[in-house]
mmCIF file of C-alpha atoms in Angstrom:
data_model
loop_
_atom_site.group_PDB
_atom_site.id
_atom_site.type_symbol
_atom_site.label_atom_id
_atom_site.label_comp_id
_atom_site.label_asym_id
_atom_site.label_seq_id
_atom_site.Cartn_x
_atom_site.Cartn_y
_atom_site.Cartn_z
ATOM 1 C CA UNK P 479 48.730 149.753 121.021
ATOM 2 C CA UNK P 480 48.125 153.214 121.575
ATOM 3 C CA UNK P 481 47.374 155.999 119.337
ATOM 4 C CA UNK P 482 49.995 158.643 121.328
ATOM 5 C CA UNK P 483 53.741 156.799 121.699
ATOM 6 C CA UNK P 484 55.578 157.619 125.332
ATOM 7 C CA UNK P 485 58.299 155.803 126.573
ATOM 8 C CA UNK P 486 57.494 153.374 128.655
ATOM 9 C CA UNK P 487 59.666 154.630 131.804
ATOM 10 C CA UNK P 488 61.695 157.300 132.657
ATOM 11 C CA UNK P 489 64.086 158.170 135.916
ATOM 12 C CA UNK P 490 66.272 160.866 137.334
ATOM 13 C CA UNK P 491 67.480 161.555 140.836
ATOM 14 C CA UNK P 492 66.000 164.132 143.036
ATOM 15 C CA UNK P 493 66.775 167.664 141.700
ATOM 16 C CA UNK P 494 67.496 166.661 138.413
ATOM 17 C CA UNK P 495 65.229 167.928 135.172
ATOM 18 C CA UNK P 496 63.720 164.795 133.485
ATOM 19 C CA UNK P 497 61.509 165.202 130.070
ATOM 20 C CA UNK P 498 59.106 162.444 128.868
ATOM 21 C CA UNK P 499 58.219 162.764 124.849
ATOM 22 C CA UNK P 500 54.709 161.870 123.256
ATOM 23 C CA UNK P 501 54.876 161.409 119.586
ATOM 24 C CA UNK P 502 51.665 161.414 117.517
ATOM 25 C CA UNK P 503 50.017 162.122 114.178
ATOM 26 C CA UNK P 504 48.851 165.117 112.027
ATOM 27 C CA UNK P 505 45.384 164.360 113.129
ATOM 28 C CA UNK P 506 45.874 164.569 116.715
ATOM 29 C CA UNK P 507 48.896 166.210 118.340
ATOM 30 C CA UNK P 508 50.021 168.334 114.797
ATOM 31 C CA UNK P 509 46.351 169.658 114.737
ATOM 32 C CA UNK P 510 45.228 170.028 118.508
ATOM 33 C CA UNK P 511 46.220 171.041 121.766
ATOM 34 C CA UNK P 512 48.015 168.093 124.088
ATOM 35 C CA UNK P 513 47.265 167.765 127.737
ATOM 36 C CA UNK P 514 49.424 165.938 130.437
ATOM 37 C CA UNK P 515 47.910 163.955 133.148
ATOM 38 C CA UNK P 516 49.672 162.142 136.610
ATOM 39 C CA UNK P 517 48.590 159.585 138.255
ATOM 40 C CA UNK P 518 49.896 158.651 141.329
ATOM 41 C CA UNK P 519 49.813 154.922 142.608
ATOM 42 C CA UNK P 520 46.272 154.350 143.701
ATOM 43 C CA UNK P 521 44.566 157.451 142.821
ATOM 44 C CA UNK P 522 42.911 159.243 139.831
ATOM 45 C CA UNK P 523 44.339 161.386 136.763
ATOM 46 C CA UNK P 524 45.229 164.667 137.935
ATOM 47 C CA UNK P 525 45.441 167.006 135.001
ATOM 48 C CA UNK P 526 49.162 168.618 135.031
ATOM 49 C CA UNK P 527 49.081 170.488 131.819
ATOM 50 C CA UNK P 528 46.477 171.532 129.301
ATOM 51 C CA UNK P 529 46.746 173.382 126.152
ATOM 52 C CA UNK P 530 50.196 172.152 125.343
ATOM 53 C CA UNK P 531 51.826 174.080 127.932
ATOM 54 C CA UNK P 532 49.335 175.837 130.334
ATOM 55 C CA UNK P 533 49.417 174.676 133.316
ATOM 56 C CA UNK P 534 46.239 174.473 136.119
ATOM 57 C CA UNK P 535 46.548 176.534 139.724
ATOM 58 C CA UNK P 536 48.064 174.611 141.829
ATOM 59 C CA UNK P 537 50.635 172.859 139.670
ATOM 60 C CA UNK P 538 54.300 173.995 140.615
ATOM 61 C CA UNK P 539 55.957 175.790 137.723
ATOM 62 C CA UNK P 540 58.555 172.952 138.182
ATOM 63 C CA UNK P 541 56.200 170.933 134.914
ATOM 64 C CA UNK P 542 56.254 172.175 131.900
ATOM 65 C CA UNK P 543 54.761 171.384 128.307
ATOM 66 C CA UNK P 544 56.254 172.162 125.042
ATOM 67 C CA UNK P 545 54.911 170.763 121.308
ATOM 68 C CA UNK P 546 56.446 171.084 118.070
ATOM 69 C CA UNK P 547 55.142 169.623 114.779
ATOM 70 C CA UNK P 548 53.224 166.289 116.009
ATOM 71 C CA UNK P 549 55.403 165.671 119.486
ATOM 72 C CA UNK P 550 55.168 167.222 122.815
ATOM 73 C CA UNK P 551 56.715 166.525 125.600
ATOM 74 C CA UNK P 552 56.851 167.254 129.214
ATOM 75 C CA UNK P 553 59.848 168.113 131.407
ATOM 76 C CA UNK P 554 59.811 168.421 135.595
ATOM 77 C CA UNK P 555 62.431 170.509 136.926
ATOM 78 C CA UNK P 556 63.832 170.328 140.661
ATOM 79 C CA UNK P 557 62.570 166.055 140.545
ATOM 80 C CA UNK P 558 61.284 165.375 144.069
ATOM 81 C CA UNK P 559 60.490 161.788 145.741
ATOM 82 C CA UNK P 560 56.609 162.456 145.610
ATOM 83 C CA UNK P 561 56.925 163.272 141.355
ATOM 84 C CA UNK P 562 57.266 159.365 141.492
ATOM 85 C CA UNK P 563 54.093 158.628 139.289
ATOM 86 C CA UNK P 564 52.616 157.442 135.641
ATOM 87 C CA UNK P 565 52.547 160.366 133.580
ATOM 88 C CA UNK P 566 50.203 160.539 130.601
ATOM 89 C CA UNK P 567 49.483 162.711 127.143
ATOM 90 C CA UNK P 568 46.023 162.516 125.464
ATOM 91 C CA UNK P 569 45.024 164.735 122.510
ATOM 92 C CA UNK P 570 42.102 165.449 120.979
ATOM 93 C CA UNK P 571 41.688 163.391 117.113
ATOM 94 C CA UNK P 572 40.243 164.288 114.519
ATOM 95 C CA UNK P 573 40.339 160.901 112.568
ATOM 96 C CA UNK P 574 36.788 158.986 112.484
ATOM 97 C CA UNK P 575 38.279 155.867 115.216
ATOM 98 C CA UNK P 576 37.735 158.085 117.830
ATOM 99 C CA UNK P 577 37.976 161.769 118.776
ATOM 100 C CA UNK P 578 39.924 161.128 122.385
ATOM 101 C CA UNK P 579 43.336 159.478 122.703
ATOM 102 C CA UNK P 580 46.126 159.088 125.075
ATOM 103 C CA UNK P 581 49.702 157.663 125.325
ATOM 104 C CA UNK P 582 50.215 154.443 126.694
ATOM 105 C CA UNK P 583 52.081 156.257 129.998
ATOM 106 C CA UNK P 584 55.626 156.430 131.338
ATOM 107 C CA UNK P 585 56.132 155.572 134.833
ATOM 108 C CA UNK P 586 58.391 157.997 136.124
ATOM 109 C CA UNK P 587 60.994 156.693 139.142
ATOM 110 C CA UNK P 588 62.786 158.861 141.409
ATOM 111 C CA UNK P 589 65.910 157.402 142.129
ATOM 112 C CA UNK V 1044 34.381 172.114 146.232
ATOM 113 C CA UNK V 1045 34.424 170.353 142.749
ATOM 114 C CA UNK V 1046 32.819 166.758 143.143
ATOM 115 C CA UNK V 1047 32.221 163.958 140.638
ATOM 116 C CA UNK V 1048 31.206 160.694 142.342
ATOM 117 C CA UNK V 1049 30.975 157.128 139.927
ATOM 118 C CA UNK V 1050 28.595 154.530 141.133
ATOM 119 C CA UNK V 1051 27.286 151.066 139.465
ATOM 120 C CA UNK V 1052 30.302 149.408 139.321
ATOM 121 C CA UNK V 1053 30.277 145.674 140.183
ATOM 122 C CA UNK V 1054 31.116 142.071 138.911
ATOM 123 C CA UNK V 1055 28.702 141.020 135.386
ATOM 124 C CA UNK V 1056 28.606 137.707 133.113
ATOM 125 C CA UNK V 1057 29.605 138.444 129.828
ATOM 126 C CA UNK V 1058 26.910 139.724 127.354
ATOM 127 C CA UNK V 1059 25.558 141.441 130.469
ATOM 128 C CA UNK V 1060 24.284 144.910 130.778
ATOM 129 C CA UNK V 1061 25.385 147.795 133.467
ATOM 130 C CA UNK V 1062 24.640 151.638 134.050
ATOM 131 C CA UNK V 1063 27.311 153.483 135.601
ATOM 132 C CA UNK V 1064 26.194 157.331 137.003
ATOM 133 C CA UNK V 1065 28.328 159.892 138.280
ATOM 134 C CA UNK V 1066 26.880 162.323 140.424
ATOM 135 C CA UNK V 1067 28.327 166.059 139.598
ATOM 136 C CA UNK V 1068 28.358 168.923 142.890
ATOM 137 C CA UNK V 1069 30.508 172.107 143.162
ATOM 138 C CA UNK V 1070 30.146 173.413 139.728
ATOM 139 C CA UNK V 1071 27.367 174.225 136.985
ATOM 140 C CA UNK V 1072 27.050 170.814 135.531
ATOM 141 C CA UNK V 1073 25.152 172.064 132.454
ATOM 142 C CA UNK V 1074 28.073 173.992 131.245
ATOM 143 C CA UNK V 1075 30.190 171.483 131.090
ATOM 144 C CA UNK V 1076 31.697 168.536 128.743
ATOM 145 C CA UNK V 1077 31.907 165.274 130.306
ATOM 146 C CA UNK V 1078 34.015 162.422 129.508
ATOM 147 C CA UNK V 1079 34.135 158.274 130.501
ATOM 148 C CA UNK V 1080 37.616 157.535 130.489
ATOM 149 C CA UNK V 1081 39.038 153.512 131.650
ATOM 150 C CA UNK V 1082 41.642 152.291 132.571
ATOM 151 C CA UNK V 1083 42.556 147.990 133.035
ATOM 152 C CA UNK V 1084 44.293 146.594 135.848
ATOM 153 C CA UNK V 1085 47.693 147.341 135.702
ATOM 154 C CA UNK V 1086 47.142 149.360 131.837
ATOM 155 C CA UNK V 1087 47.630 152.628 130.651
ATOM 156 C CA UNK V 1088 44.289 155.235 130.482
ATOM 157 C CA UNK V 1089 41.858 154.885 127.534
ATOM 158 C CA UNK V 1090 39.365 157.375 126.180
ATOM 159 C CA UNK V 1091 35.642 155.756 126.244
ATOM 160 C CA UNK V 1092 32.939 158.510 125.488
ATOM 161 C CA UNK V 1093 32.239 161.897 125.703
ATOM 162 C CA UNK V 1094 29.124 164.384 125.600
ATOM 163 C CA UNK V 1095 28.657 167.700 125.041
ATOM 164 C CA UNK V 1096 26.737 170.210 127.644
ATOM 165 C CA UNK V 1097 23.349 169.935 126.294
ATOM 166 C CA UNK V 1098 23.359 166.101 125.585
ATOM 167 C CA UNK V 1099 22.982 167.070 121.717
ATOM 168 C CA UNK V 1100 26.120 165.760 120.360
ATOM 169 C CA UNK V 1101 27.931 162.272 121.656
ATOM 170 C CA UNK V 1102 31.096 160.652 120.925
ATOM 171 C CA UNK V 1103 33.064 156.942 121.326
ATOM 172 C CA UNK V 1104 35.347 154.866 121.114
ATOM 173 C CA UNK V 1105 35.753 152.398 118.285
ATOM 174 C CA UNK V 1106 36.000 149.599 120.867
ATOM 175 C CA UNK V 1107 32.515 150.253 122.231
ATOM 176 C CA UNK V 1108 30.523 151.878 119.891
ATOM 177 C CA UNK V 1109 27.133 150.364 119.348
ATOM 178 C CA UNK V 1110 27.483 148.997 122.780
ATOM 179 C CA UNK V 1111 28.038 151.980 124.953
ATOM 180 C CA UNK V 1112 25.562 154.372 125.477
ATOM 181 C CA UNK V 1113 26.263 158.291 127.264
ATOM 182 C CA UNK V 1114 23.629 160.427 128.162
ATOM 183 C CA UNK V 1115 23.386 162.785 130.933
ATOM 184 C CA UNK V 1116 20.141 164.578 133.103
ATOM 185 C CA UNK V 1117 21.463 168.121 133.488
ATOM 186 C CA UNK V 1118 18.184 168.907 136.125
ATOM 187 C CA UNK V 1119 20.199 165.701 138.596
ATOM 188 C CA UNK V 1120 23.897 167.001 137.746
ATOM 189 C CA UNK V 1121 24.079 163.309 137.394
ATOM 190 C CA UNK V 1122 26.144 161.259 134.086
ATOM 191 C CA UNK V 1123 25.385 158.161 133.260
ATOM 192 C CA UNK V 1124 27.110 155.326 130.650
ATOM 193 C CA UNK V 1125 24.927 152.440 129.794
ATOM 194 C CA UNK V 1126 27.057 149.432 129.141
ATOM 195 C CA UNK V 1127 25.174 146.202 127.403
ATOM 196 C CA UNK V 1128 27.110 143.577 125.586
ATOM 197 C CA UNK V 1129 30.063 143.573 127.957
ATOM 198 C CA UNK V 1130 33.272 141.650 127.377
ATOM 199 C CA UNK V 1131 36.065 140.560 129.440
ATOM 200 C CA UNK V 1132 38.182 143.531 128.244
ATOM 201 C CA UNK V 1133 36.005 145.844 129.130
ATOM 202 C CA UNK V 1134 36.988 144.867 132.789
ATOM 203 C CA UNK V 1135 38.395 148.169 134.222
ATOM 204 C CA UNK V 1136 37.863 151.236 136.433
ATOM 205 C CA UNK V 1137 35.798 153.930 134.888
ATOM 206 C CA UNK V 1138 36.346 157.338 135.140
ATOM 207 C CA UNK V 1139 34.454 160.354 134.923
ATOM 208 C CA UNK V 1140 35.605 163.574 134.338
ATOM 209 C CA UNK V 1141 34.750 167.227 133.387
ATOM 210 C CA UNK V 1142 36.323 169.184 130.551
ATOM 211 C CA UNK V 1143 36.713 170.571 126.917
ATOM 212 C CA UNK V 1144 37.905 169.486 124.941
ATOM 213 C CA UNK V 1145 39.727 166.511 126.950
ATOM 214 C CA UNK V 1146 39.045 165.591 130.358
ATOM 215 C CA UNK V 1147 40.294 168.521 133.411
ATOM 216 C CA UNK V 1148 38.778 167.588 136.820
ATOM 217 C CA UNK V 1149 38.319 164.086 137.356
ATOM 218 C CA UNK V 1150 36.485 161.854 139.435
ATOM 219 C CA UNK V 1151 38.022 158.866 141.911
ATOM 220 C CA UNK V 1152 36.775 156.035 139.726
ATOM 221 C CA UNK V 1153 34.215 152.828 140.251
ATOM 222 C CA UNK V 1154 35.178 149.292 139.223
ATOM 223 C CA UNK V 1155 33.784 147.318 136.570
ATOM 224 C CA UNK V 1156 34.313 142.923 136.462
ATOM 225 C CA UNK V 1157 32.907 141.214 133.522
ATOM 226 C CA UNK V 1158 33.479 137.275 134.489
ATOM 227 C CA UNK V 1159 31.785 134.317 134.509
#
């Protein structure tokens, strides 16, 4: 059971503008910042947003990251084939069972 | 060119013991956070253990606490996680990665087996 809640999968067709939610607590998402990680099959984490809705160089301004109140969520724009990935939130938490936590992951298909 | 490179992975009883390092290049290790990070066959990511720059300050996991150890050696750019007491669950591939407060730049991962 994980800390962060995501939906466990999520789909759209190429082109299309898809959004994946994260819901958490007042000790994690309501009190810090929420980062977004892919993972395409096979490889590492890739960090896609950070901050809540900054996003690294090299990530297309197609992702975006939004938060309100204890949820965030992401949304992809323009959905391509190669978006086809898990997608992940973590948060930083400032309960005592452990400072890092993520979202169990939605696996995102391109239809 | 930003490089972090796990090693030590490998198959161990249970109740064994195993040190994973991660070699750092491309990037001032010593200013940086670093983070162990897991993830199960076929499960979802899970936060393990973090330290800060200096080695001073250390965090875990409830799952592993009093089993896990982080430490780094800033002078070899080099992380390390001693794991003693291992489980079955604790079968996974462990990641390393850089960043503060949560993990940015991460590295490919080396497998961990806890069998009999």
């Amino acid at each position: 059971q994980s800390v962060l809640t995501q939906p466990p999968s999520a789909s759209g067709t190429p082109g299309q503008r898809v959004t994946i939610s994260c819901s958490g607590s007042s000790s994690n998402i309501g009190s810090n910042y929420v980062y977004w990680y892919q993972q395409l099959p096979g490889t590492a984490p890739k960090l896609l947003i950070y901050r809540n809705n900054q996003r690294p160089s090299g990530v297309p301004d197609r992702f975006s990251g939004s938060k309100s109140g204890t949820s965030a969520s992401l949304a992809i724009s323009g959905l391509r084939s190669e978006d086809e990935a898990d997608y992940y939130c973590a948060a930083w938490d400032d309960s005592l069972s452990g400072p890092g936590v993520f979202g169990g992951g939605t696996k995102l298909t391109v239809l | 060119e930003v490089q972090l490179v796990e090693s030590g992975g490998g198959l161990v009883q249970p109740g064994g013991s195993l040190r994973l390092s991660c070699a750092a290049s491309g990037f001032t290790f010593s200013s940086y956070w670093m983070h162990w990070v897991r993830q199960a066959p076929g499960k979802g990511l899970v936060w393990v253990s973090r330290i800060n720059s200096d080695g001073s300050s250390t965090s875990y996991a409830d799952s592993v606490k009093g089993r896990f150890t982080i430490s780094r050696d800033n002078a070899k750019n080099t992380l390390y996680l001693q794991m003693n007491s291992l489980r079955a669950e604790d079968t996974a591939v462990y990641y390393c990665a850089r960043g503060w407060p949560l993990p940015g730049y991460w590295g490919q991962g080396t497998l961990v087996t806890v069998s009999s």
